[in-house]
Coordinates of C-alpha atoms and ligand atoms in Angstrom, one line a residue:
M1 CA -2.7 -32.6 2.4
S2 CA -0.7 -34.8 4.8
F3 CA -0.4 -38.5 5.0
S4 CA 0.3 -40.7 8.0
T5 CA 1.1 -44.4 8.4
L6 CA -1.9 -46.7 8.6
K7 CA -3.1 -47.6 12.1
G8 CA -0.8 -50.2 13.8
M9 CA 2.1 -49.5 11.3
K10 CA 5.1 -47.3 11.8
D11 CA 8.3 -46.0 10.2
I12 CA 11.6 -47.2 11.7
Y13 CA 14.6 -44.8 11.6
F14 CA 17.4 -43.3 13.7
K15 CA 17.9 -45.2 17.0
E16 CA 15.1 -47.7 16.2
I17 CA 16.7 -48.8 12.9
K18 CA 20.1 -49.2 14.7
K19 CA 18.4 -51.5 17.2
Y20 CA 16.7 -53.4 14.4
D21 CA 20.0 -54.0 12.7
F22 CA 21.7 -54.8 15.9
I23 CA 19.1 -57.5 16.7
V24 CA 19.2 -59.0 13.2
N25 CA 23.0 -59.1 13.3
K26 CA 23.1 -60.9 16.6
A27 CA 20.5 -63.3 15.3
K28 CA 22.5 -64.1 12.2
E29 CA 25.6 -64.6 14.3
T30 CA 23.9 -66.9 16.8
F31 CA 21.8 -68.9 14.3
S32 CA 24.6 -69.4 11.8
N33 CA 26.7 -70.9 14.6
Y34 CA 24.0 -73.6 14.8
G35 CA 24.1 -74.3 11.1
F36 CA 21.2 -72.0 9.9
E37 CA 21.3 -70.3 6.6
K38 CA 19.2 -67.3 5.5
I39 CA 16.1 -67.6 3.3
I40 CA 14.0 -64.7 1.9
T41 CA 10.4 -65.6 0.8
P42 CA 7.7 -63.4 -0.7
I43 CA 5.6 -61.3 1.6
L44 CA 2.5 -62.1 -0.5
E45 CA 1.3 -65.7 -0.7
E46 CA -1.8 -67.6 -1.8
T47 CA -4.4 -67.3 0.9
E48 CA -5.0 -71.0 0.8
L49 CA -1.4 -71.7 2.1
F50 CA -2.1 -70.0 5.4
K51 CA -5.5 -71.6 5.7
R52 CA -4.0 -75.1 5.2
A53 CA -0.8 -74.6 7.2
V54 CA -1.8 -72.3 10.1
G55 CA -5.4 -73.5 10.4
D56 CA -8.7 -72.1 9.4
E57 CA -10.1 -71.8 12.9
T58 CA -7.1 -70.0 14.4
D59 CA -7.5 -66.3 15.3
V60 CA -4.6 -65.4 12.9
V61 CA -6.4 -66.9 9.9
S62 CA -10.0 -66.4 10.8
K63 CA -9.8 -62.8 12.0
E64 CA -6.4 -61.2 11.4
M65 CA -5.3 -61.7 7.8
Y66 CA -4.7 -58.9 5.2
T67 CA -6.4 -60.8 2.4
F68 CA -7.4 -59.4 -1.0
I69 CA -8.2 -60.4 -4.5
D70 CA -5.4 -59.5 -6.9
K71 CA -5.8 -58.3 -10.6
G72 CA -5.7 -61.9 -11.7
D73 CA -8.7 -62.7 -9.5
R74 CA -6.6 -64.8 -7.0
S75 CA -7.1 -64.5 -3.3
V76 CA -3.7 -63.5 -1.8
T77 CA -2.6 -62.7 1.7
M78 CA 0.2 -60.6 3.2
R79 CA 2.0 -63.2 5.3
P80 CA 0.9 -63.1 9.0
E81 CA 3.9 -65.4 10.0
G82 CA 6.9 -67.1 8.5
T83 CA 6.5 -70.8 9.0
A84 CA 4.0 -71.4 6.2
G85 CA 5.9 -69.5 3.4
T86 CA 9.2 -71.1 4.4
L87 CA 7.7 -74.5 4.2
R88 CA 6.1 -73.7 0.8
A89 CA 9.6 -72.8 -0.4
Y90 CA 11.0 -76.1 1.0
L91 CA 8.3 -78.2 -0.7
G92 CA 8.3 -76.1 -3.9
A93 CA 12.0 -76.9 -4.3
G94 CA 11.4 -80.6 -3.7
L95 CA 13.8 -80.6 -0.8
H96 CA 11.5 -83.0 1.2
K97 CA 12.5 -85.6 -1.4
S98 CA 16.0 -84.6 -2.4
N99 CA 17.6 -83.0 0.6
P100 CA 15.3 -83.1 3.6
N101 CA 17.6 -81.8 6.4
I102 CA 17.4 -78.0 6.0
K103 CA 17.9 -75.2 8.6
W104 CA 16.7 -71.8 7.6
F105 CA 16.4 -68.5 9.3
Y106 CA 14.5 -65.4 8.1
Y107 CA 13.5 -61.9 9.1
G108 CA 11.1 -59.4 7.8
P109 CA 7.7 -57.8 8.0
M110 CA 4.6 -59.7 9.0
F111 CA 1.0 -58.5 8.9
R112 CA -1.9 -59.1 11.3
Y113 CA -5.1 -57.1 11.5
E114 CA -5.1 -57.0 15.3
A115 CA -6.2 -54.2 17.8
P116 CA -2.9 -52.3 18.1
Q117 CA -1.4 -51.7 21.6
K118 CA 2.0 -51.6 23.2
G119 CA 4.0 -54.4 21.7
R120 CA 1.3 -55.4 19.2
Y121 CA 1.2 -53.9 15.7
R122 CA -0.5 -54.6 12.4
E123 CA 2.8 -54.6 10.6
F124 CA 5.5 -56.0 12.8
H125 CA 8.9 -57.6 12.2
Q126 CA 9.7 -61.1 13.1
L127 CA 12.9 -63.1 12.9
G128 CA 12.6 -66.9 13.0
V129 CA 14.1 -70.2 12.3
E130 CA 12.7 -73.4 10.8
S131 CA 14.5 -76.7 10.8
Y132 CA 13.3 -79.7 8.8
G133 CA 14.3 -83.4 9.2
I134 CA 15.2 -83.8 12.8
R135 CA 13.0 -85.3 15.6
S136 CA 14.9 -85.5 18.8
S137 CA 14.2 -84.1 22.3
L138 CA 17.9 -83.2 22.5
Y139 CA 17.5 -81.1 19.4
D140 CA 14.4 -79.3 20.8
A141 CA 16.5 -78.5 23.9
E142 CA 19.2 -77.1 21.7
I143 CA 16.8 -74.9 19.7
I144 CA 15.4 -73.5 23.0
A145 CA 19.0 -73.0 24.2
M146 CA 19.8 -71.2 20.9
A147 CA 16.9 -68.8 21.5
V148 CA 18.1 -68.1 25.0
K149 CA 21.6 -67.5 23.8
F150 CA 20.4 -65.1 21.2
L151 CA 18.7 -63.0 23.9
E152 CA 21.8 -63.2 26.1
K153 CA 23.8 -61.7 23.2
L154 CA 21.5 -58.8 23.3
N155 CA 22.0 -58.6 27.1
I156 CA 18.3 -59.6 27.7
L157 CA 18.8 -61.9 30.6
D158 CA 15.7 -61.4 32.7
V159 CA 13.4 -63.7 30.9
R160 CA 11.2 -66.7 31.7
V161 CA 11.4 -69.8 29.5
E162 CA 8.0 -71.7 29.5
I163 CA 7.8 -75.1 28.0
N164 CA 5.0 -77.6 27.5
S165 CA 4.1 -80.6 25.5
I166 CA 0.8 -80.8 23.6
A167 CA 1.5 -84.4 22.7
N168 CA 0.8 -86.1 19.4
V169 CA -2.3 -85.6 17.3
E170 CA -4.1 -88.8 18.4
T171 CA -3.6 -88.0 22.1
R172 CA -4.8 -84.4 21.5
I173 CA -8.0 -85.5 19.8
R174 CA -8.8 -87.8 22.7
Y175 CA -8.1 -85.0 25.2
I176 CA -10.0 -82.3 23.2
K177 CA -13.1 -84.5 23.2
D178 CA -13.1 -84.8 27.0
L179 CA -12.2 -81.1 27.5
K180 CA -15.0 -80.0 25.2
E181 CA -17.5 -82.1 27.1
Y182 CA -16.3 -80.6 30.4
L183 CA -16.5 -77.1 29.0
I184 CA -20.0 -77.7 27.6
N185 CA -21.0 -78.8 31.1
N186 CA -19.8 -75.5 32.5
F187 CA -20.8 -73.5 29.4
E188 CA -23.0 -70.9 31.2
N189 CA -20.2 -69.6 33.3
L190 CA -17.6 -69.3 30.6
S191 CA -16.5 -66.0 29.1
E192 CA -18.0 -65.1 25.7
D193 CA -14.7 -65.7 24.0
S194 CA -14.3 -69.1 25.6
K195 CA -17.8 -70.1 24.6
I196 CA -16.9 -69.5 21.0
R197 CA -13.6 -71.2 21.4
T198 CA -15.1 -74.3 23.0
H199 CA -16.6 -75.2 19.7
K200 CA -14.1 -73.6 17.3
N201 CA -10.7 -74.0 18.9
T202 CA -11.2 -75.9 22.2
L203 CA -7.5 -76.0 23.3
R204 CA -7.2 -72.3 23.2
V205 CA -9.7 -72.0 26.1
L206 CA -6.8 -73.2 28.3
D207 CA -4.9 -70.0 27.8
S208 CA -7.9 -67.7 28.4
K209 CA -7.0 -64.6 30.4
S210 CA -10.4 -64.5 32.2
E211 CA -10.2 -65.3 35.9
Q212 CA -13.6 -66.9 35.7
D213 CA -12.5 -69.2 33.0
Q214 CA -9.3 -70.1 34.9
K215 CA -11.4 -71.0 37.9
I216 CA -13.5 -73.4 35.8
L217 CA -10.4 -74.9 34.3
E218 CA -9.0 -75.8 37.7
N219 CA -11.1 -79.0 37.6
A220 CA -10.9 -79.6 33.9
P221 CA -9.1 -82.7 32.5
R222 CA -5.3 -82.3 32.2
L223 CA -3.7 -83.0 28.9
H224 CA -0.6 -84.4 30.6
D225 CA -2.8 -87.2 32.1
Y226 CA -3.6 -88.3 28.5
F227 CA 0.0 -88.6 27.4
D228 CA 1.0 -92.0 25.9
E229 CA 4.4 -93.5 26.7
E230 CA 6.1 -91.9 23.8
S231 CA 4.9 -88.3 24.5
K232 CA 5.7 -88.8 28.2
K233 CA 9.2 -90.0 27.5
Y234 CA 9.8 -87.3 24.9
F235 CA 8.8 -84.5 27.3
E236 CA 10.9 -86.0 30.2
E237 CA 13.9 -86.2 27.9
L238 CA 13.4 -82.6 26.8
K239 CA 13.5 -81.4 30.5
Y240 CA 16.6 -83.6 31.1
Y241 CA 18.5 -82.1 28.2
L242 CA 17.4 -78.5 29.1
D243 CA 18.9 -79.2 32.6
K244 CA 22.0 -80.5 31.0
L245 CA 22.3 -77.4 28.9
S246 CA 21.7 -75.2 32.0
I247 CA 18.6 -73.6 30.7
K248 CA 16.2 -72.6 33.4
Y249 CA 12.6 -73.2 32.5
E250 CA 9.1 -73.6 33.9
V251 CA 6.5 -76.1 32.8
N252 CA 3.3 -74.3 31.9
E253 CA 0.6 -76.9 31.2
K254 CA -1.7 -74.2 29.8
L255 CA 0.7 -73.2 27.1
V256 CA -1.0 -74.4 23.9
R257 CA 0.0 -71.8 21.3
G258 CA -2.4 -70.1 18.9
L259 CA -1.5 -71.9 15.7
D260 CA -2.7 -75.3 14.7
Y261 CA 0.5 -76.9 13.4
Y262 CA 2.2 -77.8 16.7
C263 CA 2.7 -81.2 18.4
D264 CA 4.8 -82.3 21.3
T265 CA 7.3 -79.5 22.3
V266 CA 6.0 -75.9 22.5
F267 CA 7.7 -73.1 24.2
E268 CA 7.6 -69.3 24.8
I269 CA 10.2 -66.9 26.2
K270 CA 8.5 -64.1 28.1
T271 CA 9.4 -60.9 29.9
D272 CA 7.6 -59.1 32.8
K273 CA 8.7 -55.7 31.4
L274 CA 6.3 -55.2 28.5
G275 CA 2.8 -55.5 30.1
A276 CA 0.3 -57.7 28.3
Q277 CA 2.4 -58.5 25.2
S278 CA 5.0 -60.4 27.1
T279 CA 6.1 -63.1 24.7
L280 CA 9.3 -62.3 22.9
I281 CA 9.9 -65.6 21.3
A282 CA 7.5 -68.5 20.6
G283 CA 7.7 -71.7 18.8
G284 CA 7.6 -75.5 18.8
R285 CA 7.6 -78.7 17.0
Y286 CA 5.3 -79.3 14.0
D287 CA 6.0 -82.9 12.9
K288 CA 2.8 -83.5 11.0
L289 CA 2.5 -80.4 8.9
I290 CA 4.9 -81.5 6.1
K291 CA 3.0 -84.8 5.8
Q292 CA -0.3 -83.0 5.7
L293 CA 0.9 -80.7 2.9
S294 CA 3.0 -83.1 0.9
G295 CA 2.4 -86.7 2.0
V296 CA 6.1 -87.1 3.0
D297 CA 6.7 -87.7 6.7
I298 CA 9.3 -85.2 7.8
P299 CA 9.5 -83.7 11.3
A300 CA 10.1 -80.0 11.9
I301 CA 10.7 -77.4 14.6
G302 CA 11.1 -73.6 14.7
F303 CA 10.4 -70.4 16.5
G304 CA 9.5 -66.7 15.8
A305 CA 10.8 -63.7 17.7
G306 CA 9.1 -60.2 17.7
I307 CA 11.8 -57.7 16.7
E308 CA 9.8 -54.7 18.1
R309 CA 9.3 -56.3 21.4
I310 CA 12.9 -57.2 21.7
A311 CA 13.9 -53.7 20.6
M312 CA 11.9 -52.3 23.5
L313 CA 14.1 -54.1 25.9
L314 CA 17.4 -53.2 24.3
D315 CA 19.7 -50.9 26.3
D316 CA 20.2 -47.6 24.3
N317 CA 24.0 -47.8 25.2
L318 CA 24.3 -51.0 23.1
V319 CA 23.6 -49.1 19.8
D320 CA 25.1 -45.7 20.8
E321 CA 28.3 -45.6 18.8
K322 CA 30.9 -42.8 18.8
N323 CA 30.3 -40.4 15.9
K324 CA 33.4 -41.1 13.8
T325 CA 32.4 -38.6 11.1
V326 CA 35.0 -35.9 10.3
Y327 CA 33.9 -32.4 9.6
I328 CA 36.0 -30.4 7.1
V329 CA 36.3 -26.7 7.4
Y330 CA 37.6 -24.9 4.2
F331 CA 37.5 -21.6 2.5
E332 CA 36.9 -20.2 -1.0
D333 CA 40.6 -20.2 -1.7
T334 CA 41.2 -23.8 -0.5
K335 CA 38.2 -25.5 -2.3
D336 CA 40.5 -27.4 -4.7
Y337 CA 42.6 -28.6 -1.8
L338 CA 39.4 -29.7 -0.1
L339 CA 38.4 -31.8 -3.1
E340 CA 41.8 -33.5 -3.1
I341 CA 41.5 -34.3 0.6
V342 CA 37.9 -35.5 0.3
K343 CA 38.9 -37.9 -2.4
K344 CA 41.7 -39.4 -0.3
L345 CA 39.5 -39.6 2.9
R346 CA 36.7 -41.4 0.9
E347 CA 39.2 -43.9 -0.4
E348 CA 40.2 -44.6 3.2
G349 CA 36.6 -45.2 4.0
I350 CA 36.3 -42.3 6.4
K351 CA 32.9 -40.8 6.9
L352 CA 32.9 -37.0 6.3
E353 CA 30.8 -33.9 6.1
Y354 CA 31.5 -30.5 4.6
E355 CA 29.3 -27.6 3.4
Y356 CA 28.3 -27.6 -0.2
Q357 CA 27.5 -23.8 0.0
I358 CA 30.6 -22.1 1.3
K359 CA 30.1 -20.5 4.7
G360 CA 32.2 -18.5 7.2
F361 CA 34.6 -20.2 9.7
G362 CA 32.2 -19.5 12.6
A363 CA 29.2 -21.0 10.9
Q364 CA 31.2 -24.1 9.9
M365 CA 32.4 -24.7 13.4
K366 CA 28.9 -24.2 14.8
R367 CA 27.6 -26.9 12.4
A368 CA 30.4 -29.3 13.4
N369 CA 29.2 -28.8 17.0
K370 CA 25.6 -29.4 16.1
L371 CA 26.5 -32.6 14.3
N372 CA 28.2 -33.7 17.6
I373 CA 31.4 -34.4 15.8
D374 CA 34.7 -35.0 17.6
N375 CA 37.2 -34.4 14.8
V376 CA 37.4 -31.3 12.6
L377 CA 39.9 -30.9 9.7
I378 CA 40.8 -27.3 9.0
L379 CA 42.0 -26.5 5.5
G380 CA 43.3 -22.9 5.5
E381 CA 45.8 -21.1 3.3
N382 CA 48.7 -22.2 5.5
E383 CA 47.7 -25.8 5.5
K384 CA 47.4 -25.8 1.8
A385 CA 50.8 -24.1 1.3
N386 CA 52.4 -26.7 3.7
N387 CA 50.5 -29.6 2.2
K388 CA 49.2 -30.4 5.7
V389 CA 45.9 -30.3 7.6
S390 CA 45.0 -29.0 11.0
L391 CA 43.2 -31.6 13.1
K392 CA 41.1 -30.2 15.9
N393 CA 39.8 -32.6 18.4
F394 CA 36.9 -31.4 20.6
V395 CA 37.3 -34.2 23.2
D396 CA 40.8 -33.2 24.4
S397 CA 40.6 -29.6 22.9
T398 CA 43.9 -30.0 20.9
Q399 CA 44.7 -28.7 17.5
E400 CA 47.8 -29.7 15.5
E401 CA 49.0 -29.2 12.0
I402 CA 50.0 -32.6 10.6
T403 CA 50.2 -34.6 7.4
L404 CA 47.0 -36.0 6.0
E405 CA 48.4 -39.6 6.6
E406 CA 48.9 -38.8 10.3
A407 CA 45.4 -37.3 10.6
I408 CA 43.9 -40.4 9.0
E409 CA 45.8 -42.6 11.4
R410 CA 44.5 -40.7 14.4
I411 CA 40.9 -40.5 13.1
K412 CA 40.8 -44.2 12.6
N413 CA 42.1 -44.9 16.0
V414 CA 39.5 -42.9 17.9
Ligands
HAM1 P1 3.6 -66.3 17.0 O1 3.5 -66.7 18.4 O2 2.3 -66.0 16.3 O3 4.3 -67.5 16.3 O4 4.5 -65.1 16.8 C1 5.9 -65.2 17.3 C2 6.3 -63.9 17.9 O5 6.1 -62.8 17.0 C3 5.5 -63.5 19.2 O6 6.0 -64.1 20.3 C4 5.7 -62.0 19.2 O7 7.0 -61.7 19.8 C5 5.7 -61.6 17.7 N1 4.4 -61.1 17.3 C6 3.3 -61.8 17.0 N2 2.3 -61.0 16.6 C7 2.8 -59.7 16.8 C8 2.2 -58.4 16.7 N3 0.9 -58.2 16.2 N4 3.0 -57.3 16.9 C9 4.2 -57.5 17.4 N5 4.8 -58.7 17.5 C10 4.1 -59.8 17.3 C11 4.5 -67.6 14.9 O8 4.4 -66.7 14.2 C12 5.2 -68.9 14.5 N6 5.3 -68.8 13.0 C13 6.5 -69.2 15.2 C14 7.1 -70.5 14.7 C15 8.1 -70.6 13.8 N7 6.8 -71.7 15.1 C16 7.5 -72.6 14.5 N8 8.3 -72.0 13.7

């Protein structure tokens, strides 16, 4: 009997795990520079949390959640994203009352029951930030700049930053009413998906991939024409600060995001290198969500980044390190000497390999070769008698009998 991973899920090891760690480390480095601290929240949460925070009618909640009834007869869900759980932690700790200005970052697995394809999985890994308590277009620009800087640190430079404003709730309600009316007047020609969305999640029709829909949308009302003075000013300021921070961006009026909680600033950072799943980082402002869940009016902004998608763009060279492991060749008569040397090398933090079943010299050298190891320590009768070691270096083909201290020095300085 053999088992495999579930559809849309995969194991991560060897080079892929190095990339994962590399990405997470660069994220930690970048985000902590901007004052973010790490938070870990549970993978499993009450289903109601996602319904209330992300929105009942969104694709994520209505179609894609891994939801089940636990042994206590409660409906629970494997988190499809990180914003809701992080906010639950914030509210649960009463921080909205005692200490509202919090900046958190997180990373870990998320689950969405989607049709798997390149860059889209059912279990994927996201890293994200959530910041509570600040409403300022300058801050939004800084958050976008931080996301760009994070990608720069990974040497991912060829990206497109798309921004938009989806205004405040009141403006959006006025707009959606008119958009819906327009779509209903053109209902017959809409794609099947957009027909459903017209009634369930009207704004999402705007980012339909269907050419036919896009044609109809050419004459649809524009959200930007509905902006009140405040929304207009906020968006103009955002663009001004992005210019000041030297962030290149494009305004995409059709960018509306798939989750309900956003208002004003929304953004996505995209690549042309991954086909259909082109968004690496996505986020925006969600000023009304905390009020909606707690009654306390606290603004918030954040973003999420897909680790798998970013890993696909990482240059292999970035994570290819030199193999610093030392291979030790020894013989039956020098086994005690081996153990002495191993103890000292481990104390020095040197990675090492040797055979636990004694083998001949040739077999040991062959294995060192197979492990792609540069430095081999040979512990023969002579070395033991002289209290020395022979260090053989495969890169410059040298071999020298030296003290263990000298050998350690050389190995560390490779
Ligand atoms: P999202 O757009 O749903 O936003 O996801 C953010 C990113 O996660 C995407 O841009 C993509 O890189 C990655 N991603 C999403 N679904 C998948 C999948 N099935 N397979 C692989 N990667 C995927 C959110 O989740 C929001 N919580 C972001 C946010 C945080 N907004 C404010 N704060």
